[in-house]
XYZ file of C-alpha atoms in Angstrom:
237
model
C -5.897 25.430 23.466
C -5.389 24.377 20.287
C -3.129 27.643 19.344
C -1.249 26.750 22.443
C -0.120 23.094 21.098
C 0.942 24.497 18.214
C 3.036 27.359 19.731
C 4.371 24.387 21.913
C 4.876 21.778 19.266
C 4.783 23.397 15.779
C 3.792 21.385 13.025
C 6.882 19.115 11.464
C 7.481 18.062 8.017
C 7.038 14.510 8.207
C 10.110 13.718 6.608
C 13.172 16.142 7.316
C 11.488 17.630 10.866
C 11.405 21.033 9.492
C 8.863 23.428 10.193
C 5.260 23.132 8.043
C 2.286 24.988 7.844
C 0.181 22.122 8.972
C 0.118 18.369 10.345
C 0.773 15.717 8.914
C 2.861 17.154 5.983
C 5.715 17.435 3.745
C 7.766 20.700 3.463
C 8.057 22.693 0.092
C 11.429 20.892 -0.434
C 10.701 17.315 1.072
C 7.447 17.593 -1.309
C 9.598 18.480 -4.434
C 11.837 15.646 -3.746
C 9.385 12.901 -3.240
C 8.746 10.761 -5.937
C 5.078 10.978 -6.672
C 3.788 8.966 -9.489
C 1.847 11.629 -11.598
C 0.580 10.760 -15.565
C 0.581 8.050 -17.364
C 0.965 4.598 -15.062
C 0.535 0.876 -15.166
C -3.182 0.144 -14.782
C -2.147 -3.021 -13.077
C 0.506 -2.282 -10.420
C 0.701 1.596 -10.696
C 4.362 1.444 -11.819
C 4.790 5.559 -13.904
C 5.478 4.873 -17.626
C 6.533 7.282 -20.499
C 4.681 9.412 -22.877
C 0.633 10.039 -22.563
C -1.859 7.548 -23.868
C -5.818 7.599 -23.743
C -6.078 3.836 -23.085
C -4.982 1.450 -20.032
C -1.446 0.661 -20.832
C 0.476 -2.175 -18.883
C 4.425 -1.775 -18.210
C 6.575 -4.472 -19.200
C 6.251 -6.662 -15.934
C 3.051 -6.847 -16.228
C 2.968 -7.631 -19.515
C 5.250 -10.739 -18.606
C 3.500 -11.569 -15.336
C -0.612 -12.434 -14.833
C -1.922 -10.771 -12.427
C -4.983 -11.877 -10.215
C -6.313 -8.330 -10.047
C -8.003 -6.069 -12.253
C -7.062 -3.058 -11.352
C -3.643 -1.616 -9.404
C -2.360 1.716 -7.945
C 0.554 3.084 -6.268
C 1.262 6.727 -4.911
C 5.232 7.001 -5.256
C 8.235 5.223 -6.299
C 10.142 3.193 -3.858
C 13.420 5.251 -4.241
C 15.142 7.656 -2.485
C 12.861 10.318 -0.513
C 9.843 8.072 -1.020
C 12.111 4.505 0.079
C 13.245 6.662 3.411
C 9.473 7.545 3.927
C 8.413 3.775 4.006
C 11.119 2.420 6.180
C 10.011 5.201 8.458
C 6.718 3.815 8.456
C 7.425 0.077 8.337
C 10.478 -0.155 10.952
C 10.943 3.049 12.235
C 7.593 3.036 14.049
C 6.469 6.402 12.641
C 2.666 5.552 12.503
C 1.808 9.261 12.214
C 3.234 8.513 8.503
C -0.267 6.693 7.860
C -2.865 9.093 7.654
C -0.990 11.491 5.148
C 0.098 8.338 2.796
C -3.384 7.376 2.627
C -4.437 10.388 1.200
C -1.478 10.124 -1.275
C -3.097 6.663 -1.895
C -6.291 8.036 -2.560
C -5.676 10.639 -5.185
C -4.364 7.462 -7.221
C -6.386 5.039 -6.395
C -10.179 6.710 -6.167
C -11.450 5.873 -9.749
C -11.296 1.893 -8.800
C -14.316 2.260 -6.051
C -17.240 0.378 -6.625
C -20.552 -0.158 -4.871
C -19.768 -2.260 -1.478
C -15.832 -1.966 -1.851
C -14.232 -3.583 1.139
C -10.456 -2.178 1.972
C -8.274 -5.660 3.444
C -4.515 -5.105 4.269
C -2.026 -7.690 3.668
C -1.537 -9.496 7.061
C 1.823 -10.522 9.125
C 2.365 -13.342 10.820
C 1.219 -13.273 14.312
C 5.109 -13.690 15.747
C 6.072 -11.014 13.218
C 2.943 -8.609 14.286
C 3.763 -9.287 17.686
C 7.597 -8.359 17.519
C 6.664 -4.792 15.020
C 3.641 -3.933 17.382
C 1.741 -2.704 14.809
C 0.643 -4.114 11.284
C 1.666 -0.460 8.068
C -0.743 -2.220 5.823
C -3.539 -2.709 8.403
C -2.789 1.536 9.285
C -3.026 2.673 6.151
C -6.121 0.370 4.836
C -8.086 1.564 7.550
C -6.948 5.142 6.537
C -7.354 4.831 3.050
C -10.966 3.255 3.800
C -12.162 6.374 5.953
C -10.473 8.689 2.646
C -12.408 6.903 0.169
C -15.396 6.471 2.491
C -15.299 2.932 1.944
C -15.814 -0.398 4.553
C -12.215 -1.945 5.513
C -11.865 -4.769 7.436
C -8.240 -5.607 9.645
C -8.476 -9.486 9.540
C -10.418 -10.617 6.447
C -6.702 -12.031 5.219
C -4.530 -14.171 7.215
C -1.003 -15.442 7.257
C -1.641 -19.415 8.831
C 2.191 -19.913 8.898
C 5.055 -17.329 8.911
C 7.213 -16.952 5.767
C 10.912 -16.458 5.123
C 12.060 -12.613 4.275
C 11.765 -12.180 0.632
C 14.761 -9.862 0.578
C 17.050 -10.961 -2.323
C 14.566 -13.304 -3.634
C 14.215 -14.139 -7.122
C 11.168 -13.186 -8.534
C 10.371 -17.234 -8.991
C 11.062 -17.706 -5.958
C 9.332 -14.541 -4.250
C 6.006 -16.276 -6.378
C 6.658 -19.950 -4.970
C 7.650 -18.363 -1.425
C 3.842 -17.218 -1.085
C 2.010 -18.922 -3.322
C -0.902 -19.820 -0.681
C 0.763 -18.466 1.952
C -2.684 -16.012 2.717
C -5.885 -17.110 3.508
C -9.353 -15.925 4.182
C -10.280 -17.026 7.742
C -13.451 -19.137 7.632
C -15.225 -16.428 10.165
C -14.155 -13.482 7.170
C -15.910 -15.777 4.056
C -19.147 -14.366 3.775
C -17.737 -10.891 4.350
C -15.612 -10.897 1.682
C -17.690 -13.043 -0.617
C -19.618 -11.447 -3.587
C -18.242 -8.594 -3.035
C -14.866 -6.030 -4.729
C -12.039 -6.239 -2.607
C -9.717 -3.450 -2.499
C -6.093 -5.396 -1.184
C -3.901 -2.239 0.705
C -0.331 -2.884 1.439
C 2.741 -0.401 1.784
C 4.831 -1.971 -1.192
C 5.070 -3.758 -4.133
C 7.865 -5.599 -5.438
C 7.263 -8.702 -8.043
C 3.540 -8.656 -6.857
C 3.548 -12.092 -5.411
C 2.444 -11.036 -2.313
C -0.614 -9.281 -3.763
C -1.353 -12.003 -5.981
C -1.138 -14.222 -2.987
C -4.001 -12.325 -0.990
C -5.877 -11.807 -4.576
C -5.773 -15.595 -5.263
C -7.163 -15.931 -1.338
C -9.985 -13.342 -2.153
C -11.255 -14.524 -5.284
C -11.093 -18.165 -4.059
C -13.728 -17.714 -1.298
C -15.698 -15.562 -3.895
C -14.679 -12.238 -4.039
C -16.316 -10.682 -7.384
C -13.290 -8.284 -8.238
C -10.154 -7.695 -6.861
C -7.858 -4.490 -6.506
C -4.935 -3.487 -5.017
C -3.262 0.026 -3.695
C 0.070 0.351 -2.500
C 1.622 3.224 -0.930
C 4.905 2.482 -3.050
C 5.787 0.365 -6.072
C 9.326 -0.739 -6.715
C 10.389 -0.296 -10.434
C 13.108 -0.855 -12.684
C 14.924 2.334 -13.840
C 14.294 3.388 -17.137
């Protein structure tokens, strides 16, 4: 049965369509193309940086900006191949994206698990949920969990009231936009509480969004936070 699926719908390269040897992946070319962030990164958002080093190095944005978190990771740049493989994901409602960007995720992002990690995704808006159907973040925490064989939880963050786009924003104003814009839901405190959180979201930008849903976590007790992103947005060099 299962050699008659494939005869009848060959595996696709998630990207261009082409033909692939299995599910789920990228072609030889689409895979060449994609900005994966390999080497030396940003121990705080993920961000690649030059040269090698044998210490945590910070880029310059992090350098500038405190983050909430202690630890941050992202898979590939948020540029050409690896922008169009988002949007796919985000608005072009290409769930099957999920599964294969979590385990992009977790090459990146497995030396930050600890003992009783819980995976949270940053939430949407109930309206917003509602009009998408589905929630990236919350597909690709609960992805990323089952990779990492770690606990995730869909609703231990919450978004009380919705929130203007933060296209075009400044990065002041992207920071006062959400600053306690996320919540932990009274029901989600004692799950959350004590305990490393590891914040999953699709991409980073300025960060205030993750430092939104880290100031959430640790306020309600949290005893670390981290964050993984799919994609992180950088300046070119």
């Amino acid at each position: 049965m299962q050699t008659l699926v494939q005869l009848v719908y060959p595996p696709r390269c998630l990207s261009c369509g082409g033909l692939v040897e299995t599910d789920f992946g990228l072609c030889g070319t689409c895979w060449r193309d994609t900005p994966f962030i390999a080497g030396l990164s940003c121990d705080l958002c993920g961000t690649a940086l030059p040269g090698q080093s044998d210490r945590a190095e910070h880029c310059d944005d992090c350098l500038k900006t405190e983050r909430p978190w202690t630890k941050g990771r992202a898979a590939i740049q948020y540029k050409d191949k690896g922008r169009r493989i988002v949007l796919a994901l985000k608005h072009g409602d290409r769930q099957d994206i999920a599964k294969p960007a979590a385990k992009w995720m977790a090459r990146v992002s497995r030396d930050m698990v600890l003992d009783n990690m819980l995976a949270v995704p940053i939430p949407l808006h109930l309206h917003r949920h509602l009009a998408r159907r589905y929630n990236q973040s919350a597909l690709l925490a609960e992805a990323l969990a089952a990779e990492l064989g770690i606990e995730w939880s869909p609703d231990a963050l919450a978004r009380p009231s919705a929130t203007p786009s933060l296209e075009g924003k400044t990065r002041e104003e992207r920071f006062d936009t959400l600053s306690g814009g996320l919540i932990v839901p009274p029901k989600r405190v004692e799950q959350v509480a004590g305990r490393p959180i590891l914040i999953v979201d699709d991409v980073m930008t300025s960060g205030a969004t993750l430092a939104a849903a880290a100031e959430a976590c640790l306020a309600v007790g949290a005893s670390q936070v981290f964050v993984s992103v799919l994609a992180r947005v950088a300046k070119d060099p």
